[in-house]
PDB file of C-alpha atoms in Angstrom:
ATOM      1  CA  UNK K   1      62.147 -28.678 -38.826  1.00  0.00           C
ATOM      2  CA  UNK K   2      63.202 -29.754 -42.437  1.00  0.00           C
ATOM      3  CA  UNK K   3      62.379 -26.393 -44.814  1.00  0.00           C
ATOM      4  CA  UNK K   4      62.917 -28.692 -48.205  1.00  0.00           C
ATOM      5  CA  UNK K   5      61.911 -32.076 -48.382  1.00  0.00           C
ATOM      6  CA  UNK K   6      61.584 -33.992 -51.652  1.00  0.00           C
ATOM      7  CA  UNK K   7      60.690 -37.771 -51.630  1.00  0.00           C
ATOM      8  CA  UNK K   8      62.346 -38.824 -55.093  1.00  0.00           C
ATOM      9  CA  UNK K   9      62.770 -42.801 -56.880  1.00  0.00           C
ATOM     10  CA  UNK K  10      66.171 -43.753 -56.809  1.00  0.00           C
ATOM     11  CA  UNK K  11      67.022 -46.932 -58.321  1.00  0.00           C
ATOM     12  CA  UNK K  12      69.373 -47.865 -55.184  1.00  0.00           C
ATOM     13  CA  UNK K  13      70.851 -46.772 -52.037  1.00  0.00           C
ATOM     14  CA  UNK K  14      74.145 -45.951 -53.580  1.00  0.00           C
ATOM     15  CA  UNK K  15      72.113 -43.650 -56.246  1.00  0.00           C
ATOM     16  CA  UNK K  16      69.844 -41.707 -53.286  1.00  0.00           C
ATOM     17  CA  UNK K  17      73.588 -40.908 -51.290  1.00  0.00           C
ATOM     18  CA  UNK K  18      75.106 -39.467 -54.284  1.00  0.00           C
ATOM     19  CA  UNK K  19      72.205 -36.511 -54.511  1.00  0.00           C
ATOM     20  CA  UNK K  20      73.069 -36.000 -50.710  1.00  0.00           C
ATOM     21  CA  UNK K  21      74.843 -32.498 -51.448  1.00  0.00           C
ATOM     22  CA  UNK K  22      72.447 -31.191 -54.307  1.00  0.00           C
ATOM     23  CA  UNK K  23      69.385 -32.578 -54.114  1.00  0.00           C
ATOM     24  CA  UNK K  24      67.410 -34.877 -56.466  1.00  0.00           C
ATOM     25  CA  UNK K  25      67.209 -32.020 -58.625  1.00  0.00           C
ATOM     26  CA  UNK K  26      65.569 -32.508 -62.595  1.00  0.00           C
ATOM     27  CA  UNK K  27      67.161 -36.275 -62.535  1.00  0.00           C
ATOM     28  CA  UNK K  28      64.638 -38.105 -60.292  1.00  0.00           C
ATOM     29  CA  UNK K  29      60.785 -38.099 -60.735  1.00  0.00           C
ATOM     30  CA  UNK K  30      59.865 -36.811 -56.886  1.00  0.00           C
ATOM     31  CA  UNK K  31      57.444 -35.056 -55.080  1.00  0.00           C
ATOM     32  CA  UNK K  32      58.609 -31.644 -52.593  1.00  0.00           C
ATOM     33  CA  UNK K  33      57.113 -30.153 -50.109  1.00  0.00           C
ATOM     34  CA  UNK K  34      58.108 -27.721 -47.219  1.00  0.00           C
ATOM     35  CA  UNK K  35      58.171 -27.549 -43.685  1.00  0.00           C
ATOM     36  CA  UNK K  36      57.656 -31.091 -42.407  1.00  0.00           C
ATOM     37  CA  UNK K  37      59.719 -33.565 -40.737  1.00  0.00           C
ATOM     38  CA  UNK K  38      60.460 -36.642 -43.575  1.00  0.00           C
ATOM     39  CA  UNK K  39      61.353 -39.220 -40.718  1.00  0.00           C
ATOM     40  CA  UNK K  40      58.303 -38.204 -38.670  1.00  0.00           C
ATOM     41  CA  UNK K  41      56.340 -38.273 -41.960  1.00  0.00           C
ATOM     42  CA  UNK K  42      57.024 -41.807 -43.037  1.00  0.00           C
ATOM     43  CA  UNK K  43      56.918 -43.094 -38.981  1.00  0.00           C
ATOM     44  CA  UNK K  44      53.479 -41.917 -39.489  1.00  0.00           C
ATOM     45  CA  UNK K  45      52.305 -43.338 -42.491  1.00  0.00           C
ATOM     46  CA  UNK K  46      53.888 -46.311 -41.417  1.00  0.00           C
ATOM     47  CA  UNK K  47      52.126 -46.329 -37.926  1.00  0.00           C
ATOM     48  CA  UNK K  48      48.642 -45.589 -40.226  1.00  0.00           C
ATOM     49  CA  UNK K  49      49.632 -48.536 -42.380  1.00  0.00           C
ATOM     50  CA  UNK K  50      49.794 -51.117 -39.298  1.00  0.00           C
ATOM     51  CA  UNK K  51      46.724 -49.963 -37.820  1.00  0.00           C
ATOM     52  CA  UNK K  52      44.082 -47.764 -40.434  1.00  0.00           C
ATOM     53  CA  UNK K  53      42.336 -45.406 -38.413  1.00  0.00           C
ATOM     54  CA  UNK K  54      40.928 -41.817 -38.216  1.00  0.00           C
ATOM     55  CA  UNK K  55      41.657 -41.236 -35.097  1.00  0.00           C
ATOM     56  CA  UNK K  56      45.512 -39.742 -33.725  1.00  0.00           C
ATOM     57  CA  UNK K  57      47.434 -42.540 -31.868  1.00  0.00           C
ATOM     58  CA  UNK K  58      49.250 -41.423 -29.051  1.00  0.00           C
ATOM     59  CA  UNK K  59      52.568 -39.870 -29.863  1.00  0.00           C
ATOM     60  CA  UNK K  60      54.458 -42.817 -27.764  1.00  0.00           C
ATOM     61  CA  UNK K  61      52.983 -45.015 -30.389  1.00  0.00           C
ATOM     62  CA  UNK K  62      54.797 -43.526 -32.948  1.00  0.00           C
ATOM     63  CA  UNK K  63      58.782 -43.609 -30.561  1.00  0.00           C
ATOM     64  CA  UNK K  64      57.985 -47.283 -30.563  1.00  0.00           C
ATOM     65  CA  UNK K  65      57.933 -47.312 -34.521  1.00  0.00           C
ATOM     66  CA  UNK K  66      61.224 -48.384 -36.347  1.00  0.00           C
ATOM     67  CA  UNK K  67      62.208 -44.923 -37.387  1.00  0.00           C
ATOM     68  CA  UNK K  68      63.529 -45.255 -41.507  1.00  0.00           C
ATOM     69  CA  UNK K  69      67.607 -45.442 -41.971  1.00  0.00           C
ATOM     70  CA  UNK K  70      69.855 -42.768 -43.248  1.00  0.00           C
ATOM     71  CA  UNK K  71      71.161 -43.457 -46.168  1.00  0.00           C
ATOM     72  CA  UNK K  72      74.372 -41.078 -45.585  1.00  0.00           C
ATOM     73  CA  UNK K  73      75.128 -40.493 -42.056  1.00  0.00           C
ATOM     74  CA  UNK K  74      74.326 -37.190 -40.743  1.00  0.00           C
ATOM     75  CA  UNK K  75      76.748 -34.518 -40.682  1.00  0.00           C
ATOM     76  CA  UNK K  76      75.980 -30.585 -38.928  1.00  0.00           C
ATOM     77  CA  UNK K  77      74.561 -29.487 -42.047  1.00  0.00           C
ATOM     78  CA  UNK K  78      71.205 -30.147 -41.817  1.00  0.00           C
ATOM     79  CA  UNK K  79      70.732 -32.646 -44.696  1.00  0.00           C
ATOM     80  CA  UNK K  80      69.384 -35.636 -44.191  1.00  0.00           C
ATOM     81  CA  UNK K  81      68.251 -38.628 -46.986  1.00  0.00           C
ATOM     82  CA  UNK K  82      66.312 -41.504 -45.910  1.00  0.00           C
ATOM     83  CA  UNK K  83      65.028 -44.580 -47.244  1.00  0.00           C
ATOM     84  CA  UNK K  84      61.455 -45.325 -47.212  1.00  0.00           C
ATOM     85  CA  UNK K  85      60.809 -48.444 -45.203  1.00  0.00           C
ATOM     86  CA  UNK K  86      59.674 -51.360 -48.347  1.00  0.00           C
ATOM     87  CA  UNK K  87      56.805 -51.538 -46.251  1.00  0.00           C
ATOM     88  CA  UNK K  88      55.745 -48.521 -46.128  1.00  0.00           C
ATOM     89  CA  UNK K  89      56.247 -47.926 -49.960  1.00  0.00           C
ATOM     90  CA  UNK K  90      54.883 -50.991 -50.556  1.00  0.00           C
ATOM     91  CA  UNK K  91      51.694 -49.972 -48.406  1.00  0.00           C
ATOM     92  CA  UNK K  92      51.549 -46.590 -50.169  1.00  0.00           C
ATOM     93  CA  UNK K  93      51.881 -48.373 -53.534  1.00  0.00           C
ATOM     94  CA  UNK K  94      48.269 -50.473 -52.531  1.00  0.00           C
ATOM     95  CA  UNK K  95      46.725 -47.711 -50.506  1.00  0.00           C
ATOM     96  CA  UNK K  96      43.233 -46.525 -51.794  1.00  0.00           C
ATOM     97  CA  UNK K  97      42.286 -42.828 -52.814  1.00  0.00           C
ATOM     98  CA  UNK K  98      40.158 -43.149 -49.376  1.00  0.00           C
ATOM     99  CA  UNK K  99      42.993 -44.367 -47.447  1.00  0.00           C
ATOM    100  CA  UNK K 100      45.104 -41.360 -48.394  1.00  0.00           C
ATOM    101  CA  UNK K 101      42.389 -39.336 -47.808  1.00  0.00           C
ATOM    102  CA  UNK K 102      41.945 -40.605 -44.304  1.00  0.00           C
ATOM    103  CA  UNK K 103      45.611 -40.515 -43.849  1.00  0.00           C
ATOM    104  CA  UNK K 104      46.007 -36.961 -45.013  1.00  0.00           C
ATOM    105  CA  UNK K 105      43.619 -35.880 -42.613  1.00  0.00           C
ATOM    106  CA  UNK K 106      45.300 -37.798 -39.989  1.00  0.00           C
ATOM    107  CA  UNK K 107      48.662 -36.526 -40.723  1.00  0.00           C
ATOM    108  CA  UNK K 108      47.478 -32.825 -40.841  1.00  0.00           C
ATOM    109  CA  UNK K 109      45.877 -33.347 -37.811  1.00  0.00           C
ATOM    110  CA  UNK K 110      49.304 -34.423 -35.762  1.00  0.00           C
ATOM    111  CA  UNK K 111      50.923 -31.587 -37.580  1.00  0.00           C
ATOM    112  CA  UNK K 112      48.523 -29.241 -36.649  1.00  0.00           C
ATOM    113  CA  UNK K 113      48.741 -30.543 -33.106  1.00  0.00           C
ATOM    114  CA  UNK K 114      52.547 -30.058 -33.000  1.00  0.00           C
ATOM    115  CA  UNK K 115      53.273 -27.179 -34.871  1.00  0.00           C
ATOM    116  CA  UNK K 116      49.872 -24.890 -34.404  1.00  0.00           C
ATOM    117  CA  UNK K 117      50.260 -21.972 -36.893  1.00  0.00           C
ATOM    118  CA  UNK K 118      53.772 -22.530 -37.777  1.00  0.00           C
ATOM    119  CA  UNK K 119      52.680 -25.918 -39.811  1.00  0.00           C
ATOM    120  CA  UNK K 120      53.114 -26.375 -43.271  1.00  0.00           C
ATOM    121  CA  UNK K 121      50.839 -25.179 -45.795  1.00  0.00           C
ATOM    122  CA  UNK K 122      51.260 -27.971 -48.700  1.00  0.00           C
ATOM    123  CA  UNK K 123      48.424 -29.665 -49.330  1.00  0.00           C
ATOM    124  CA  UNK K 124      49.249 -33.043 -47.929  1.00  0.00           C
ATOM    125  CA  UNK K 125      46.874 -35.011 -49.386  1.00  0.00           C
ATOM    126  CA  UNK K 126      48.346 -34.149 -52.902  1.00  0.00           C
ATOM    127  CA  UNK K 127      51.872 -34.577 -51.169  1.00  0.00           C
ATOM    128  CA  UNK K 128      50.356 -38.134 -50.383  1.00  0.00           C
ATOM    129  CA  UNK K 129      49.019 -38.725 -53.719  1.00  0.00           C
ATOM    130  CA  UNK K 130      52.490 -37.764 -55.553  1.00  0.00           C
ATOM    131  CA  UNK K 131      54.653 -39.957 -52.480  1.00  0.00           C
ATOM    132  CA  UNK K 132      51.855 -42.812 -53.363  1.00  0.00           C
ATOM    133  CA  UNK K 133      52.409 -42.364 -57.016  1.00  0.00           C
ATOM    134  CA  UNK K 134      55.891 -42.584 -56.553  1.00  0.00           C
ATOM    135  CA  UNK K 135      55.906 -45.536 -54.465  1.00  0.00           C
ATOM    136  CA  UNK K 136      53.726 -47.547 -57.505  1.00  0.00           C
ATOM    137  CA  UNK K 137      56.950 -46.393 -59.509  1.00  0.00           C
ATOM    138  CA  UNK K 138      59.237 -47.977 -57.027  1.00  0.00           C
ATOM    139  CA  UNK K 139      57.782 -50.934 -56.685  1.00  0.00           C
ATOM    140  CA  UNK K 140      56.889 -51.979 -60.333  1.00  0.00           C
ATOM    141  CA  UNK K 141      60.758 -51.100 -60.961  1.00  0.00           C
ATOM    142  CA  UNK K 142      62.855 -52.906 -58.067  1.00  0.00           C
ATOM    143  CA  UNK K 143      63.812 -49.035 -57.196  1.00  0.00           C
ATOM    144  CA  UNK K 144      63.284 -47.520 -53.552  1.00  0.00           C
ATOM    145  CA  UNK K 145      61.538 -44.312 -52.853  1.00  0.00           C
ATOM    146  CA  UNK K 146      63.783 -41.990 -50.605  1.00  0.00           C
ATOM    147  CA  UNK K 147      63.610 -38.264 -48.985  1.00  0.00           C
ATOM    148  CA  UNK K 148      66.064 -36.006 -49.126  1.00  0.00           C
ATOM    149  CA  UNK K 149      65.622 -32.755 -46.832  1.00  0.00           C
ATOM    150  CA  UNK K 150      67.397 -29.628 -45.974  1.00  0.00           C
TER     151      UNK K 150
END
């Protein structure tokens, strides 16, 4: 499990590898949290996105999902930066205060179911509401949205 995740606006690809060994840090607007998985984070928004609903999907659902790309490969160290899906940010970008709401739930709900006790204790809905703020950012510049974790 990621301990530091920050989803961040990068204006490219090229941009989001370069914070790879440091972080985002002061230089990109972004939104951290702790103790979630970022690629199992955006999978699920993005299964939520296809397919609004209360209600857990089963967790084969989301293997089917196109997981997001690394932007750097992956080396033994244990960071990882990915690029939100356009979709997905684009989806986030539209979604309604409800919609986040409902998907907040959703998401603590799988979290709770996977990780019991151990799960984070960010508020995700204002995790959502930052990532969604960010994603209006990315869109109305041409930018992406990324994640960078540790």
């Amino acid at each position: 499990m990621a301990h530091d995740i920050v989803f961040f606006l990068a204006p490219d690809d090229r941009t989001a590898a370069a914070t790879r060994l440091g972080g985002p840090g002061r230089a990109f607007d972004s939104v951290a949290c702790r103790f979630v998985e970022p690629d199992s984070a955006i999978t699920e928004w993005d299964v939520y996105f296809e397919e609004p609903s209360a209600e857990l999907p089963p967790v084969e659902r989301l293997h089917r999902q196109p997981q997001p790309e690394y932007v750097t490969a992956p080396l033994n160290d244990g960071v990882e930066v990915f690029a939100v899906p356009p979709r997905v940010t684009r989806a986030l970008a539209d979604a309604s205060p409800a919609a986040l709401e409902e998907l907040a739930d959703r998401w603590t709900a799988r979290l709770r179911s996977q990780d019991g006790d151990d799960m984070t204790d960010d508020d995700l809905l204002a995790v959502l509401r930052g990532v969604a703020r960010l994603a209006v950012a990315a869109v109305a510049s041409g930018g992406g949205l990324y994640s960078w974790s540790y």
